[in-house]
GROMACS .gro file of C-alpha atoms in nm:
model
  363
    1UNK     CA    1  -0.351  -1.228  -1.785
    2UNK     CA    2  -0.461  -1.269  -1.422
    3UNK     CA    3  -0.648  -0.941  -1.417
    4UNK     CA    4  -1.022  -0.987  -1.459
    5UNK     CA    5  -1.264  -0.695  -1.512
    6UNK     CA    6  -1.379  -0.521  -1.195
    7UNK     CA    7  -1.732  -0.658  -1.210
    8UNK     CA    8  -1.592  -1.012  -1.228
    9UNK     CA    9  -1.374  -0.940  -0.923
   10UNK     CA   10  -1.676  -0.816  -0.729
   11UNK     CA   11  -1.860  -1.133  -0.826
   12UNK     CA   12  -1.578  -1.347  -0.685
   13UNK     CA   13  -1.561  -1.140  -0.365
   14UNK     CA   14  -1.937  -1.164  -0.312
   15UNK     CA   15  -1.934  -1.537  -0.385
   16UNK     CA   16  -1.675  -1.583  -0.110
   17UNK     CA   17  -1.869  -1.369   0.138
   18UNK     CA   18  -1.596  -1.105   0.176
   19UNK     CA   19  -1.703  -0.830   0.415
   20UNK     CA   20  -1.593  -0.470   0.375
   21UNK     CA   21  -1.678  -0.431   0.006
   22UNK     CA   22  -1.959  -0.204  -0.118
   23UNK     CA   23  -2.308  -0.332  -0.188
   24UNK     CA   24  -2.377  -0.326  -0.562
   25UNK     CA   25  -2.724  -0.233  -0.689
   26UNK     CA   26  -2.662  -0.262  -1.062
   27UNK     CA   27  -2.363  -0.341  -1.281
   28UNK     CA   28  -2.294  -0.438  -1.639
   29UNK     CA   29  -2.085  -0.410  -1.955
   30UNK     CA   30  -2.129  -0.115  -2.193
   31UNK     CA   31  -1.844  -0.164  -2.442
   32UNK     CA   32  -1.673  -0.501  -2.478
   33UNK     CA   33  -1.360  -0.401  -2.670
   34UNK     CA   34  -1.251  -0.044  -2.745
   35UNK     CA   35  -0.893  -0.068  -2.876
   36UNK     CA   36  -0.812  -0.323  -2.608
   37UNK     CA   37  -1.011  -0.161  -2.326
   38UNK     CA   38  -1.354  -0.226  -2.181
   39UNK     CA   39  -1.622   0.007  -2.046
   40UNK     CA   40  -1.824  -0.121  -1.752
   41UNK     CA   41  -2.064   0.046  -1.512
   42UNK     CA   42  -2.133  -0.009  -1.143
   43UNK     CA   43  -2.405   0.149  -0.927
   44UNK     CA   44  -2.324   0.096  -0.561
   45UNK     CA   45  -2.415   0.220  -0.216
   46UNK     CA   46  -2.280   0.548  -0.082
   47UNK     CA   47  -1.968   0.436   0.105
   48UNK     CA   48  -1.884   0.777   0.249
   49UNK     CA   49  -1.586   1.010   0.203
   50UNK     CA   50  -1.224   0.905   0.176
   51UNK     CA   51  -1.046   0.819   0.499
   52UNK     CA   52  -0.851   1.147   0.508
   53UNK     CA   53  -1.162   1.358   0.442
   54UNK     CA   54  -1.354   1.166   0.708
   55UNK     CA   55  -1.082   1.244   0.966
   56UNK     CA   56  -1.085   1.610   0.864
   57UNK     CA   57  -1.458   1.621   0.939
   58UNK     CA   58  -1.406   1.438   1.267
   59UNK     CA   59  -1.130   1.679   1.366
   60UNK     CA   60  -1.364   1.978   1.357
   61UNK     CA   61  -1.582   1.869   1.649
   62UNK     CA   62  -1.503   1.520   1.774
   63UNK     CA   63  -1.125   1.502   1.776
   64UNK     CA   64  -1.124   1.283   2.087
   65UNK     CA   65  -1.275   1.004   1.874
   66UNK     CA   66  -0.986   0.996   1.625
   67UNK     CA   67  -0.786   0.712   1.791
   68UNK     CA   68  -1.098   0.494   1.817
   69UNK     CA   69  -1.198   0.560   1.456
   70UNK     CA   70  -0.849   0.499   1.320
   71UNK     CA   71  -0.822   0.169   1.506
   72UNK     CA   72  -1.159   0.054   1.375
   73UNK     CA   73  -1.079   0.150   1.016
   74UNK     CA   74  -0.745  -0.033   1.026
   75UNK     CA   75  -0.908  -0.351   1.157
   76UNK     CA   76  -1.194  -0.346   0.909
   77UNK     CA   77  -0.981  -0.270   0.604
   78UNK     CA   78  -0.708  -0.521   0.690
   79UNK     CA   79  -0.974  -0.788   0.751
   80UNK     CA   80  -1.121  -0.721   0.408
   81UNK     CA   81  -0.782  -0.730   0.234
   82UNK     CA   82  -0.659  -1.050   0.404
   83UNK     CA   83  -0.989  -1.234   0.349
   84UNK     CA   84  -0.989  -1.125  -0.016
   85UNK     CA   85  -0.632  -1.245  -0.056
   86UNK     CA   86  -0.725  -1.581   0.099
   87UNK     CA   87  -1.001  -1.602  -0.163
   88UNK     CA   88  -0.739  -1.542  -0.433
   89UNK     CA   89  -0.786  -1.169  -0.492
   90UNK     CA   90  -0.509  -0.910  -0.442
   91UNK     CA   91  -0.634  -0.548  -0.448
   92UNK     CA   92  -0.298  -0.390  -0.556
   93UNK     CA   93  -0.419  -0.028  -0.531
   94UNK     CA   94  -0.491   0.041  -0.165
   95UNK     CA   95  -0.498   0.420  -0.138
   96UNK     CA   96  -0.677   0.701   0.040
   97UNK     CA   97  -0.929   0.727  -0.241
   98UNK     CA   98  -1.009   0.357  -0.221
   99UNK     CA   99  -1.072   0.344   0.154
  100UNK     CA  100  -1.417   0.495   0.211
  101UNK     CA  101  -1.543   0.553   0.564
  102UNK     CA  102  -1.879   0.632   0.720
  103UNK     CA  103  -1.847   0.764   1.077
  104UNK     CA  104  -2.106   0.821   1.348
  105UNK     CA  105  -1.975   1.151   1.485
  106UNK     CA  106  -2.154   1.101   1.815
  107UNK     CA  107  -2.036   0.750   1.905
  108UNK     CA  108  -1.735   0.699   1.678
  109UNK     CA  109  -1.887   0.387   1.519
  110UNK     CA  110  -1.727   0.314   1.183
  111UNK     CA  111  -1.831   0.141   0.864
  112UNK     CA  112  -1.529   0.115   0.631
  113UNK     CA  113  -1.540  -0.007   0.272
  114UNK     CA  114  -1.259  -0.103   0.033
  115UNK     CA  115  -1.363   0.015  -0.312
  116UNK     CA  116  -1.223   0.032  -0.665
  117UNK     CA  117  -1.108  -0.323  -0.734
  118UNK     CA  118  -1.031  -0.237  -1.096
  119UNK     CA  119  -0.658  -0.312  -1.058
  120UNK     CA  120  -0.714  -0.632  -0.858
  121UNK     CA  121  -0.578  -0.965  -0.976
  122UNK     CA  122  -0.719  -1.314  -0.951
  123UNK     CA  123  -0.452  -1.559  -0.836
  124UNK     CA  124  -0.681  -1.850  -0.919
  125UNK     CA  125  -0.713  -1.741  -1.281
  126UNK     CA  126  -0.640  -2.091  -1.413
  127UNK     CA  127  -0.925  -2.248  -1.219
  128UNK     CA  128  -1.240  -2.348  -1.405
  129UNK     CA  129  -1.447  -2.126  -1.176
  130UNK     CA  130  -1.245  -1.814  -1.258
  131UNK     CA  131  -1.247  -1.891  -1.630
  132UNK     CA  132  -1.622  -1.931  -1.621
  133UNK     CA  133  -1.656  -1.599  -1.435
  134UNK     CA  134  -1.449  -1.430  -1.706
  135UNK     CA  135  -1.665  -1.582  -1.981
  136UNK     CA  136  -1.982  -1.457  -1.813
  137UNK     CA  137  -1.839  -1.107  -1.837
  138UNK     CA  138  -1.728  -1.167  -2.198
  139UNK     CA  139  -1.369  -1.109  -2.103
  140UNK     CA  140  -1.104  -1.185  -2.365
  141UNK     CA  141  -0.766  -1.184  -2.190
  142UNK     CA  142  -0.575  -1.188  -2.520
  143UNK     CA  143  -0.734  -0.864  -2.639
  144UNK     CA  144  -0.773  -0.667  -2.317
  145UNK     CA  145  -0.469  -0.801  -2.135
  146UNK     CA  146  -0.227  -0.702  -2.410
  147UNK     CA  147  -0.321  -0.335  -2.372
  148UNK     CA  148  -0.273  -0.343  -1.994
  149UNK     CA  149   0.059  -0.529  -1.967
  150UNK     CA  150   0.294  -0.232  -2.028
  151UNK     CA  151   0.195  -0.055  -1.703
  152UNK     CA  152   0.100  -0.363  -1.505
  153UNK     CA  153   0.411  -0.426  -1.288
  154UNK     CA  154   0.383  -0.091  -1.111
  155UNK     CA  155   0.009  -0.093  -1.062
  156UNK     CA  156  -0.103   0.121  -0.770
  157UNK     CA  157  -0.084   0.476  -0.640
  158UNK     CA  158   0.281   0.577  -0.592
  159UNK     CA  159   0.219   0.765  -0.269
  160UNK     CA  160   0.086   0.450  -0.102
  161UNK     CA  161   0.298   0.179  -0.266
  162UNK     CA  162   0.483  -0.063  -0.041
  163UNK     CA  163   0.861  -0.037  -0.029
  164UNK     CA  164   0.904  -0.368  -0.212
  165UNK     CA  165   0.676  -0.249  -0.494
  166UNK     CA  166   0.872   0.076  -0.532
  167UNK     CA  167   1.190  -0.129  -0.565
  168UNK     CA  168   1.040  -0.343  -0.840
  169UNK     CA  169   0.920  -0.662  -0.671
  170UNK     CA  170   0.744  -0.895  -0.911
  171UNK     CA  171   0.530  -1.040  -0.631
  172UNK     CA  172   0.243  -0.922  -0.418
  173UNK     CA  173   0.147  -1.064  -0.081
  174UNK     CA  174  -0.138  -0.983   0.156
  175UNK     CA  175   0.116  -0.796   0.369
  176UNK     CA  176   0.194  -0.574   0.068
  177UNK     CA  177  -0.159  -0.433   0.061
  178UNK     CA  178  -0.155  -0.396   0.441
  179UNK     CA  179   0.165  -0.191   0.421
  180UNK     CA  180  -0.012   0.035   0.171
  181UNK     CA  181  -0.290   0.076   0.429
  182UNK     CA  182  -0.024   0.189   0.676
  183UNK     CA  183   0.061   0.479   0.444
  184UNK     CA  184  -0.309   0.556   0.400
  185UNK     CA  185  -0.334   0.594   0.778
  186UNK     CA  186  -0.024   0.815   0.799
  187UNK     CA  187  -0.155   1.036   0.519
  188UNK     CA  188  -0.495   1.075   0.687
  189UNK     CA  189  -0.344   1.160   1.026
  190UNK     CA  190  -0.161   1.459   0.874
  191UNK     CA  191  -0.492   1.645   0.873
  192UNK     CA  192  -0.529   1.594   1.248
  193UNK     CA  193  -0.172   1.596   1.385
  194UNK     CA  194  -0.001   1.796   1.114
  195UNK     CA  195   0.364   1.884   1.165
  196UNK     CA  196   0.408   2.265   1.142
  197UNK     CA  197   0.716   2.244   0.919
  198UNK     CA  198   0.669   1.922   0.720
  199UNK     CA  199   0.293   1.871   0.703
  200UNK     CA  200   0.224   2.022   0.359
  201UNK     CA  201   0.481   1.839   0.149
  202UNK     CA  202   0.642   1.564   0.358
  203UNK     CA  203   0.960   1.405   0.229
  204UNK     CA  204   0.843   1.046   0.265
  205UNK     CA  205   0.529   1.097   0.055
  206UNK     CA  206   0.696   1.290  -0.226
  207UNK     CA  207   0.770   1.132  -0.565
  208UNK     CA  208   1.141   1.165  -0.646
  209UNK     CA  209   1.177   1.125  -1.024
  210UNK     CA  210   1.184   0.745  -1.020
  211UNK     CA  211   1.014   0.468  -0.826
  212UNK     CA  212   1.337   0.327  -0.680
  213UNK     CA  213   1.464   0.673  -0.577
  214UNK     CA  214   1.134   0.729  -0.398
  215UNK     CA  215   1.186   0.391  -0.233
  216UNK     CA  216   1.535   0.492  -0.113
  217UNK     CA  217   1.392   0.805   0.049
  218UNK     CA  218   1.110   0.612   0.214
  219UNK     CA  219   1.323   0.338   0.372
  220UNK     CA  220   1.575   0.601   0.485
  221UNK     CA  221   1.294   0.797   0.652
  222UNK     CA  222   1.164   0.483   0.820
  223UNK     CA  223   1.512   0.421   0.965
  224UNK     CA  224   1.502   0.750   1.160
  225UNK     CA  225   1.383   0.628   1.499
  226UNK     CA  226   1.270   0.964   1.641
  227UNK     CA  227   1.204   1.156   1.319
  228UNK     CA  228   1.022   0.919   1.085
  229UNK     CA  229   0.677   1.052   1.172
  230UNK     CA  230   0.795   1.407   1.098
  231UNK     CA  231   0.915   1.288   0.756
  232UNK     CA  232   0.557   1.171   0.691
  233UNK     CA  233   0.421   1.513   0.797
  234UNK     CA  234   0.299   1.415   1.146
  235UNK     CA  235   0.376   1.594   1.473
  236UNK     CA  236   0.468   1.308   1.705
  237UNK     CA  237   0.412   1.518   2.018
  238UNK     CA  238   0.042   1.560   1.939
  239UNK     CA  239  -0.043   1.195   1.871
  240UNK     CA  240  -0.222   1.027   2.167
  241UNK     CA  241  -0.015   0.748   2.333
  242UNK     CA  242  -0.245   0.462   2.230
  243UNK     CA  243  -0.253   0.567   1.866
  244UNK     CA  244   0.121   0.634   1.869
  245UNK     CA  245   0.178   0.280   1.991
  246UNK     CA  246  -0.027   0.147   1.698
  247UNK     CA  247   0.181   0.346   1.448
  248UNK     CA  248   0.510   0.235   1.606
  249UNK     CA  249   0.392  -0.126   1.604
  250UNK     CA  250   0.298  -0.110   1.234
  251UNK     CA  251   0.637   0.036   1.149
  252UNK     CA  252   0.809  -0.238   1.345
  253UNK     CA  253   0.608  -0.508   1.172
  254UNK     CA  254   0.682  -0.387   0.820
  255UNK     CA  255   1.043  -0.273   0.861
  256UNK     CA  256   1.194  -0.492   1.132
  257UNK     CA  257   1.261  -0.864   1.140
  258UNK     CA  258   1.349  -1.005   1.482
  259UNK     CA  259   1.449  -0.657   1.600
  260UNK     CA  260   1.668  -0.586   1.296
  261UNK     CA  261   1.587  -0.303   1.054
  262UNK     CA  262   1.533  -0.452   0.706
  263UNK     CA  263   1.445  -0.147   0.497
  264UNK     CA  264   1.780  -0.150   0.317
  265UNK     CA  265   1.762  -0.524   0.262
  266UNK     CA  266   1.428  -0.475   0.088
  267UNK     CA  267   1.595  -0.222  -0.141
  268UNK     CA  268   1.864  -0.478  -0.228
  269UNK     CA  269   1.620  -0.767  -0.263
  270UNK     CA  270   1.264  -0.640  -0.325
  271UNK     CA  271   1.122  -0.989  -0.286
  272UNK     CA  272   1.268  -1.023   0.065
  273UNK     CA  273   1.000  -1.170   0.286
  274UNK     CA  274   1.021  -1.106   0.659
  275UNK     CA  275   0.862  -1.317   0.929
  276UNK     CA  276   0.518  -1.198   1.036
  277UNK     CA  277   0.515  -1.136   1.410
  278UNK     CA  278   0.173  -1.247   1.536
  279UNK     CA  279   0.207  -1.049   1.859
  280UNK     CA  280   0.275  -0.726   1.671
  281UNK     CA  281   0.005  -0.785   1.411
  282UNK     CA  282  -0.254  -0.850   1.683
  283UNK     CA  283  -0.209  -0.494   1.811
  284UNK     CA  284  -0.391  -0.351   1.508
  285UNK     CA  285  -0.558  -0.655   1.344
  286UNK     CA  286  -0.822  -0.903   1.458
  287UNK     CA  287  -0.667  -1.226   1.595
  288UNK     CA  288  -0.842  -1.456   1.345
  289UNK     CA  289  -0.721  -1.238   1.059
  290UNK     CA  290  -0.365  -1.254   1.193
  291UNK     CA  291  -0.382  -1.634   1.191
  292UNK     CA  292  -0.511  -1.632   0.835
  293UNK     CA  293  -0.232  -1.394   0.734
  294UNK     CA  294   0.036  -1.613   0.891
  295UNK     CA  295  -0.107  -1.926   0.730
  296UNK     CA  296  -0.104  -1.770   0.383
  297UNK     CA  297   0.232  -1.597   0.419
  298UNK     CA  298   0.472  -1.885   0.337
  299UNK     CA  299   0.319  -1.968  -0.001
  300UNK     CA  300   0.080  -1.698  -0.120
  301UNK     CA  301   0.233  -1.480  -0.387
  302UNK     CA  302   0.127  -1.316  -0.710
  303UNK     CA  303   0.377  -1.299  -0.993
  304UNK     CA  304   0.324  -0.999  -1.216
  305UNK     CA  305   0.387  -1.032  -1.590
  306UNK     CA  306   0.651  -0.841  -1.787
  307UNK     CA  307   0.849  -0.698  -1.492
  308UNK     CA  308   1.002  -0.359  -1.577
  309UNK     CA  309   1.288  -0.395  -1.328
  310UNK     CA  310   1.471  -0.694  -1.189
  311UNK     CA  311   1.649  -0.736  -0.858
  312UNK     CA  312   1.987  -0.700  -1.031
  313UNK     CA  313   1.872  -0.371  -1.183
  314UNK     CA  314   1.769  -0.240  -0.843
  315UNK     CA  315   2.092  -0.359  -0.679
  316UNK     CA  316   2.296  -0.174  -0.938
  317UNK     CA  317   2.127   0.152  -0.842
  318UNK     CA  318   2.101   0.099  -0.469
  319UNK     CA  319   2.464   0.011  -0.391
  320UNK     CA  320   2.598   0.370  -0.410
  321UNK     CA  321   2.336   0.474  -0.155
  322UNK     CA  322   2.408   0.246   0.137
  323UNK     CA  323   2.608  -0.067   0.054
  324UNK     CA  324   2.912   0.028   0.268
  325UNK     CA  325   2.717   0.130   0.576
  326UNK     CA  326   2.405  -0.083   0.544
  327UNK     CA  327   2.479  -0.304   0.844
  328UNK     CA  328   2.587  -0.019   1.067
  329UNK     CA  329   2.283   0.194   0.979
  330UNK     CA  330   2.039  -0.093   1.020
  331UNK     CA  331   2.183  -0.171   1.361
  332UNK     CA  332   2.155   0.192   1.468
  333UNK     CA  333   1.793   0.209   1.350
  334UNK     CA  334   1.697  -0.097   1.553
  335UNK     CA  335   1.872   0.025   1.867
  336UNK     CA  336   1.703   0.364   1.870
  337UNK     CA  337   1.979   0.589   1.731
  338UNK     CA  338   1.900   0.831   1.451
  339UNK     CA  339   2.012   0.698   1.113
  340UNK     CA  340   1.983   1.019   0.915
  341UNK     CA  341   2.294   0.966   0.700
  342UNK     CA  342   2.099   0.734   0.472
  343UNK     CA  343   1.836   1.004   0.421
  344UNK     CA  344   2.095   1.269   0.343
  345UNK     CA  345   2.259   1.038   0.090
  346UNK     CA  346   1.924   0.962  -0.069
  347UNK     CA  347   1.844   1.334  -0.091
  348UNK     CA  348   2.180   1.398  -0.253
  349UNK     CA  349   2.112   1.120  -0.502
  350UNK     CA  350   1.768   1.266  -0.576
  351UNK     CA  351   1.913   1.610  -0.643
  352UNK     CA  352   2.173   1.457  -0.871
  353UNK     CA  353   1.906   1.272  -1.067
  354UNK     CA  354   1.696   1.587  -1.096
  355UNK     CA  355   1.997   1.788  -1.213
  356UNK     CA  356   2.085   1.526  -1.473
  357UNK     CA  357   1.730   1.520  -1.600
  358UNK     CA  358   1.725   1.898  -1.622
  359UNK     CA  359   2.044   1.904  -1.828
  360UNK     CA  360   1.953   1.625  -2.069
  361UNK     CA  361   1.584   1.701  -2.104
  362UNK     CA  362   1.298   1.456  -2.075
  363UNK     CA  363   1.364   1.095  -2.177
   0.00000   0.00000   0.00000
């Protein structure tokens, strides 16, 4: 397996000088093999509250600093993720709980940390250096890996999974983790710019019985030019212009390719890989990190073992949702018209799936 224990991952990250990870004071192995699982311990620095909790605290007295803080957190976290990926490590579980933030509430200075690398994978697992790192941590991939393979392809937190992951892609790219960070930002901003009607249980963050059904809802929400932020629980009217521009740019980078909406194409072909627009990426990422991302993009990928769904499986389920109007809807989304029909169809499909499950009982 390409998944090393977390302490081994931290060792690789530290060896490569990756910034944005926590400082470790003490770590070790307690139990080497407990029915295929290991028990390790890590004592690390206090990295602060989760991103969403940090913004909640900031909102109580220093709300004017929110745009500055959000921009800093995005840059620091994306820099960490891209540099880690360049070093051969894919995080695979970027979530609100794994983005810790320390904020100076007077100046808005930020110190962000990406934590919990327990689901990370080493793409250089066949190298002598990685094998030696695994041996130092007494890691037996045959014993431990076998217990982890059944749930491996859908590793991550559903709420923050990229669209391609929800649709069953067998590959991870640096851009996959960055898209997850996009959802972390949207989730955190709900506490500051909460929509009065959709803020508590937004459609785009809800789990809809199955991963691919959730993916259908998400890409349909993203296609709604004027309403997508509402579907994520955010009141667009309250978001400051600069921050709004950042959110719109991130959406365009992940869901548009040369001005064309590609959300539905991702649902048809989860491993679809769009061109990374350097100009767009530079709006919310450091320029040197953008260059590194573009350089890695053509070849860097991480195949996951034992895929639970294939592209043909996803296609079979996605065609009833949008196949006949895919081109028309995508065109409307790119040109600024509301493409809500896809969302209504996805909701109808979700209700049908829920009704079927209710009648037949749990699988």
